[in-house]
Coordinates of C-alpha atoms in Angstrom, one line a residue:
M1 CA 25.7 -57.5 164.5
D2 CA 26.0 -54.3 162.8
G3 CA 25.6 -50.7 164.4
N4 CA 21.8 -50.4 163.6
E5 CA 21.1 -54.1 165.1
A6 CA 23.1 -53.0 168.4
V7 CA 20.8 -49.5 168.4
V8 CA 17.7 -51.9 168.2
Q9 CA 19.2 -54.2 170.7
G10 CA 20.1 -51.2 173.3
A11 CA 16.7 -49.4 172.6
I12 CA 14.8 -52.7 173.8
Y13 CA 17.0 -53.2 176.6
A14 CA 16.3 -49.6 178.0
G15 CA 12.7 -49.8 177.6
C16 CA 11.4 -48.5 174.2
R17 CA 8.5 -49.4 173.5
F18 CA 7.3 -47.1 170.6
F19 CA 9.3 -46.6 167.6
A20 CA 8.1 -44.5 164.5
G21 CA 10.3 -43.8 161.1
Y22 CA 10.3 -43.4 157.5
P23 CA 13.0 -45.7 155.3
I24 CA 16.4 -43.9 154.6
T25 CA 19.6 -45.0 153.8
P26 CA 21.6 -45.9 156.0
A27 CA 19.1 -45.9 158.7
T28 CA 16.2 -48.3 157.4
T29 CA 17.6 -51.3 159.2
I30 CA 16.6 -49.8 162.5
L31 CA 13.0 -49.9 161.2
S32 CA 13.2 -53.2 160.0
E33 CA 14.6 -54.9 162.9
M34 CA 12.3 -52.7 165.3
L35 CA 9.2 -54.2 163.0
K36 CA 10.7 -57.9 163.9
K37 CA 11.6 -57.1 167.4
L38 CA 9.3 -54.9 169.2
P39 CA 5.8 -56.1 168.6
P40 CA 5.9 -59.2 170.2
L41 CA 7.3 -57.4 173.1
G42 CA 3.8 -55.4 173.3
G43 CA 5.3 -52.4 171.7
I44 CA 4.4 -50.5 168.7
V45 CA 6.1 -49.5 165.5
F46 CA 4.7 -47.1 162.8
Q47 CA 6.0 -46.3 159.3
G48 CA 5.1 -42.8 158.8
E49 CA 4.1 -41.4 155.7
D50 CA 7.2 -39.2 155.9
E51 CA 9.8 -38.0 158.5
M52 CA 7.6 -35.5 160.1
A53 CA 4.9 -37.9 160.7
S54 CA 7.3 -40.1 162.1
I55 CA 8.7 -38.0 164.8
G56 CA 5.4 -36.6 165.6
A57 CA 4.2 -39.8 166.5
C58 CA 7.0 -40.5 168.6
L59 CA 6.3 -37.0 170.4
G60 CA 2.5 -38.3 171.3
A61 CA 3.5 -41.7 172.6
S62 CA 6.2 -40.2 175.0
M63 CA 3.6 -37.4 176.3
A64 CA 1.3 -40.6 176.7
G65 CA 4.3 -42.2 178.8
L66 CA 6.1 -44.5 176.5
K67 CA 9.4 -44.4 175.7
A68 CA 9.9 -43.6 172.0
M69 CA 12.5 -43.5 169.5
T70 CA 13.0 -42.6 165.8
A71 CA 16.3 -42.9 163.5
T72 CA 16.8 -41.0 160.3
S73 CA 19.6 -39.6 158.2
G74 CA 20.3 -36.3 157.1
P75 CA 17.7 -35.3 155.0
G76 CA 15.4 -36.6 157.4
L77 CA 16.7 -34.7 160.2
S78 CA 15.8 -31.4 157.9
L79 CA 12.3 -32.3 158.2
Y80 CA 12.6 -33.5 161.8
S81 CA 13.5 -29.8 162.9
E82 CA 10.3 -28.5 163.8
N83 CA 9.2 -31.5 166.3
I84 CA 12.8 -30.9 167.7
S85 CA 12.1 -27.7 168.6
F86 CA 8.6 -29.1 169.9
A87 CA 10.4 -31.8 172.0
I88 CA 12.6 -29.0 173.6
G89 CA 10.3 -26.4 174.4
S90 CA 7.6 -29.1 175.9
E91 CA 10.1 -31.2 177.3
I92 CA 9.3 -34.5 175.7
P93 CA 11.6 -37.3 176.3
L94 CA 12.7 -38.9 173.0
V95 CA 15.9 -40.7 171.4
I96 CA 16.8 -39.7 167.9
V97 CA 19.3 -42.1 166.2
N98 CA 20.7 -40.1 163.3
V99 CA 22.9 -42.4 161.2
M100 CA 25.0 -39.8 159.4
R101 CA 25.8 -40.2 155.4
Q102 CA 27.8 -38.0 152.9
G103 CA 25.7 -34.7 152.4
P104 CA 24.8 -32.1 151.7
S105 CA 21.4 -33.0 151.0
T106 CA 20.8 -36.1 149.5
G107 CA 24.7 -36.3 149.3
A108 CA 25.8 -39.9 148.6
A109 CA 23.3 -42.2 150.5
T110 CA 25.6 -45.2 150.7
R111 CA 28.7 -43.2 151.8
G112 CA 29.6 -42.1 155.2
A113 CA 30.8 -38.8 156.9
D114 CA 30.3 -37.1 160.0
G115 CA 28.6 -34.2 158.4
D116 CA 25.8 -33.4 160.7
V117 CA 27.8 -32.7 164.0
Q118 CA 26.6 -29.0 164.2
F119 CA 23.3 -29.6 162.4
M120 CA 22.4 -31.8 165.0
R121 CA 23.4 -29.4 168.0
W122 CA 21.4 -26.2 166.2
G123 CA 19.2 -27.8 163.9
H124 CA 16.0 -26.4 165.7
S125 CA 14.7 -23.0 166.9
G126 CA 15.5 -21.2 170.0
G127 CA 19.1 -22.6 170.3
L128 CA 18.7 -24.3 173.4
P129 CA 20.9 -27.3 174.2
V130 CA 20.5 -30.7 173.2
V131 CA 22.4 -34.0 174.0
V132 CA 24.3 -35.8 171.2
L133 CA 26.3 -38.8 172.1
A134 CA 28.6 -40.5 169.4
A135 CA 29.1 -44.5 169.0
T136 CA 32.6 -45.5 167.3
C137 CA 31.2 -49.4 167.1
P138 CA 28.5 -51.7 167.5
A139 CA 29.2 -52.0 171.2
D140 CA 28.8 -48.3 171.5
C141 CA 25.6 -48.1 169.7
F142 CA 24.1 -50.6 172.0
T143 CA 25.3 -48.8 175.2
L144 CA 25.2 -45.1 174.1
T145 CA 21.5 -46.0 173.0
V146 CA 21.0 -46.9 177.0
H147 CA 22.6 -43.9 177.9
A148 CA 20.3 -41.7 175.5
F149 CA 17.0 -42.9 177.0
N150 CA 18.1 -42.7 180.7
L151 CA 19.1 -39.1 179.7
A152 CA 16.0 -38.3 177.8
E153 CA 13.7 -39.5 180.7
R154 CA 15.8 -37.7 183.3
L155 CA 16.3 -34.5 181.7
R156 CA 12.9 -34.7 179.6
C157 CA 14.5 -33.3 176.3
P158 CA 15.4 -34.8 172.9
V159 CA 18.7 -37.0 173.0
F160 CA 20.7 -37.7 169.6
V161 CA 22.7 -40.9 169.1
A162 CA 25.2 -40.1 166.1
S163 CA 26.2 -43.1 164.0
S164 CA 27.4 -43.3 160.3
K165 CA 27.0 -45.5 157.5
E166 CA 30.2 -47.3 158.5
I167 CA 29.1 -48.2 161.7
A168 CA 25.8 -48.9 161.0
M169 CA 25.8 -51.2 158.0
T170 CA 29.4 -52.9 158.8
R171 CA 28.7 -56.6 160.6
E172 CA 31.4 -57.8 163.2
T173 CA 31.4 -59.8 166.1
V174 CA 30.3 -58.2 169.7
A175 CA 30.8 -60.0 172.9
M176 CA 27.5 -58.8 174.3
E177 CA 28.7 -60.2 177.7
D178 CA 31.5 -57.8 177.8
V179 CA 29.5 -54.8 176.5
E180 CA 28.5 -52.4 179.3
K181 CA 24.9 -52.4 180.1
P182 CA 23.7 -49.3 182.1
E183 CA 21.4 -49.3 184.8
V184 CA 17.9 -48.2 183.2
L185 CA 16.6 -45.4 184.2
H186 CA 12.8 -44.1 184.2
R187 CA 10.9 -40.8 183.9
K188 CA 10.2 -39.4 187.5
R189 CA 6.4 -39.2 187.8
H190 CA 4.4 -36.9 189.7
T191 CA 3.0 -38.6 192.8
E192 CA 0.9 -36.3 195.3
G193 CA -0.5 -33.0 195.6
P194 CA -2.0 -30.8 192.4
Y195 CA -0.3 -31.2 189.4
V196 CA 1.5 -28.5 187.9
P197 CA 2.9 -29.4 184.4
F198 CA 6.0 -27.4 184.1
A199 CA 6.8 -26.9 187.8
P200 CA 10.7 -27.7 187.8
G201 CA 11.7 -30.1 190.8
P202 CA 15.1 -29.6 192.5
D203 CA 16.9 -30.7 189.3
G204 CA 15.2 -28.3 187.4
V205 CA 13.3 -30.9 185.4
P206 CA 9.3 -31.2 186.1
S207 CA 7.8 -34.3 187.1
F208 CA 5.7 -36.4 184.7
L209 CA 2.0 -37.4 183.9
P210 CA 0.8 -39.0 180.8
I211 CA -2.0 -37.2 178.8
G212 CA -5.0 -39.2 178.4
G213 CA -5.1 -40.0 182.3
S214 CA -7.3 -39.4 185.1
V215 CA -5.5 -36.0 185.8
P216 CA -5.7 -33.5 183.0
V217 CA -2.4 -32.4 181.1
R218 CA -1.8 -29.3 179.3
Q219 CA 1.1 -29.4 176.7
T220 CA 2.2 -26.6 174.6
S221 CA 5.6 -25.6 173.0
S222 CA 4.5 -22.0 173.2
M223 CA 5.8 -19.6 175.8
H224 CA 4.1 -21.2 179.0
G225 CA 4.6 -20.6 182.9
P226 CA 4.8 -23.5 185.1
D227 CA 1.2 -24.3 185.1
G228 CA 1.6 -24.7 181.2
Y229 CA -0.8 -21.6 179.9
I230 CA 0.7 -19.5 177.6
T231 CA 2.5 -16.4 178.9
N232 CA 3.8 -13.3 177.3
S233 CA 5.5 -12.4 180.5
P234 CA 8.9 -11.5 179.8
A235 CA 10.0 -12.7 183.3
L236 CA 8.1 -16.2 182.9
M237 CA 9.9 -16.5 179.4
Q238 CA 13.4 -15.6 180.3
S239 CA 13.0 -18.2 183.2
L240 CA 11.9 -20.8 181.2
V241 CA 14.4 -20.7 178.6
E242 CA 17.0 -20.3 181.0
R243 CA 15.8 -23.5 182.8
L244 CA 15.7 -25.5 179.9
K245 CA 19.3 -24.4 179.5
H246 CA 20.5 -24.9 183.0
K247 CA 18.9 -28.4 183.2
V248 CA 21.0 -29.8 180.2
E249 CA 24.2 -28.2 181.0
S250 CA 24.6 -28.2 184.4
Q251 CA 24.5 -31.9 184.4
I252 CA 27.3 -32.4 181.8
D253 CA 29.7 -34.0 184.0
T254 CA 27.2 -36.9 184.7
F255 CA 27.2 -37.8 181.3
S256 CA 30.8 -36.9 179.7
F257 CA 31.8 -40.3 178.1
F258 CA 34.8 -40.6 176.3
E259 CA 38.1 -43.1 176.0
L260 CA 41.5 -41.5 177.3
D261 CA 44.5 -43.6 176.3
T262 CA 47.2 -41.6 177.8
Q263 CA 51.1 -42.1 177.0
A264 CA 53.9 -40.5 179.3
D265 CA 55.5 -37.1 178.2
A266 CA 53.3 -37.5 174.9
R267 CA 53.9 -34.1 173.3
T268 CA 50.7 -34.5 170.9
L269 CA 47.2 -35.2 171.8
L270 CA 45.0 -37.2 169.0
I271 CA 41.2 -35.9 169.5
T272 CA 38.6 -37.5 167.4
Y273 CA 34.9 -39.3 167.7
G274 CA 32.9 -41.6 165.4
I275 CA 34.5 -44.2 163.2
T276 CA 37.6 -42.0 162.6
A277 CA 38.2 -42.9 166.2
R278 CA 39.0 -46.6 165.2
S279 CA 41.6 -45.6 162.6
A280 CA 42.9 -43.2 165.3
R281 CA 43.6 -46.2 167.3
A282 CA 45.3 -47.8 164.7
A283 CA 47.5 -44.8 164.1
V284 CA 48.5 -44.4 167.6
F285 CA 49.6 -48.2 168.0
R286 CA 51.5 -47.5 164.4
L287 CA 53.4 -44.2 166.1
R288 CA 53.9 -45.9 169.3
A289 CA 55.6 -48.6 167.7
Q290 CA 58.1 -46.1 165.8
G291 CA 59.2 -44.6 169.4
R292 CA 56.6 -41.4 169.0
R293 CA 54.8 -40.3 172.0
V294 CA 51.5 -39.7 171.4
S295 CA 47.8 -39.9 173.4
L296 CA 44.6 -40.2 171.9
L297 CA 41.0 -38.8 173.1
V298 CA 38.0 -40.2 171.9
L299 CA 35.0 -38.0 172.5
K300 CA 31.4 -40.3 173.0
T301 CA 29.8 -37.1 174.3
L302 CA 29.9 -34.3 171.7
W303 CA 27.0 -31.9 173.2
P304 CA 26.9 -30.2 175.2
V305 CA 30.9 -30.1 174.8
P306 CA 32.3 -31.9 177.6
E307 CA 35.0 -29.2 178.6
K308 CA 36.3 -30.4 181.8
I309 CA 37.3 -33.6 179.9
L310 CA 38.9 -31.6 177.1
S311 CA 41.2 -29.6 179.4
S312 CA 42.2 -32.3 181.5
A313 CA 43.2 -34.3 178.6
A314 CA 45.0 -31.8 176.7
E315 CA 47.2 -30.0 179.7
P316 CA 50.1 -32.1 179.6
A317 CA 50.2 -31.8 175.8
Q318 CA 52.1 -29.5 173.6
R319 CA 49.8 -29.4 170.7
V320 CA 46.3 -31.0 169.9
L321 CA 45.6 -32.5 166.6
M322 CA 41.9 -32.8 166.0
V323 CA 40.7 -35.1 163.1
E324 CA 37.0 -35.5 161.6
A325 CA 35.4 -37.1 159.0
N326 CA 33.8 -33.3 157.8
L327 CA 35.7 -30.5 156.7
G328 CA 36.1 -29.2 160.3
Q329 CA 33.1 -28.7 162.6
Y330 CA 34.1 -29.8 166.3
V331 CA 37.2 -28.1 166.2
H332 CA 36.2 -24.9 166.7
E333 CA 34.8 -26.1 170.2
V334 CA 38.3 -27.7 170.9
R335 CA 40.3 -24.6 169.8
R336 CA 37.6 -22.5 172.2
V337 CA 37.6 -24.7 175.1
L338 CA 42.0 -25.2 174.7
C339 CA 42.7 -21.5 173.5
P340 CA 45.7 -20.8 173.6
K341 CA 47.1 -24.1 172.9
P342 CA 47.7 -24.8 169.2
V343 CA 45.0 -27.0 167.8
L344 CA 45.7 -28.5 164.2
F345 CA 43.0 -30.1 162.3
F346 CA 43.0 -32.6 159.7
G347 CA 39.6 -33.8 158.1
L348 CA 38.3 -35.2 154.9
M349 CA 34.6 -35.7 153.7
C350 CA 35.2 -37.6 150.2
G351 CA 33.2 -40.5 150.6
R352 CA 35.6 -43.0 152.4
M353 CA 37.1 -43.4 155.9
I354 CA 40.1 -41.4 157.3
S355 CA 42.9 -44.1 157.1
P356 CA 45.7 -44.6 160.2
E357 CA 48.2 -44.0 157.4
E358 CA 46.7 -40.4 156.8
I359 CA 46.7 -40.2 160.7
V360 CA 50.0 -41.2 161.4
W361 CA 51.4 -38.9 158.2
E362 CA 49.5 -35.9 160.1
V363 CA 51.0 -36.5 163.6
I364 CA 54.4 -36.6 162.0
R365 CA 54.1 -33.3 160.3
A366 CA 52.3 -31.6 163.4
E367 CA 55.6 -32.5 165.6
S368 CA 57.9 -31.4 162.9
S369 CA 56.2 -28.2 162.3

């Protein structure tokens, strides 16, 4: 299977029953696969007239109680922006698959890159945190999509699954019996007493009731109090934005997904994510065959930044080499967390993958500097 097929399988496994999207390479086959697989399960697939209509339909379906997902690429993500803000402010669970391609703008539709890393984090108003999980292969696409639904339901927020053209459109054999299948979680529902739509529970997350049911539900993305009524109270507004921030960032240790391949006495730690992780693994194998000692950290949670994982992995190393399929987007976060440890950078965004040979050369050059 390819990465897009794995995303669809993961979504269905997680209980997704509503998908809306608009065709865009390299995300289109998620829409076409959903059209084949979801209706026979009683689910709904909707092709909107554009990206804005598509994500808007997902928000409505989620507010009605369905697990919802949409998928796009960079130009479509631009059009999602306002509704991502809506989902954050209104605490609407939603999974957004961003199959990245070479940008900026329409860029190169059939060439991959990881150029949307900062865009996913900051591409909405207000600057509040979102969750971004980054796949390296189709197996990751399955598992991380399930995790994304679980996190969206648990935290009541939009969650991104970051993929790329190379992962999405390259077919490979996947032994599904060996693929991690997380336990599926569901939204916490209000069960007794008067319903206050934005009254947080002990975890900072409100319980849920669907719109259209027997109990009236007030829903708004404007500044509101726990009762859902619009407010201009500075105290209520500050309380709301701090809660929206805290409920996501305080849980980062429960969803810091990563792979760490350490070697005793390694002086260099290689850090990467996405499709580049596969070249990095090959590069580490070749470097060790040459007698060089190097460790590898592959991040699968990008946002919020898994600071404890970064600090722990880098502690034994003398230097860090960050490799990204862009001109340096996540390296700034790594430098912030690991300061004053030297963090070097190698990145390309030229329409082809970074090769293992290039990473080997960069590690040798870093060790010689």
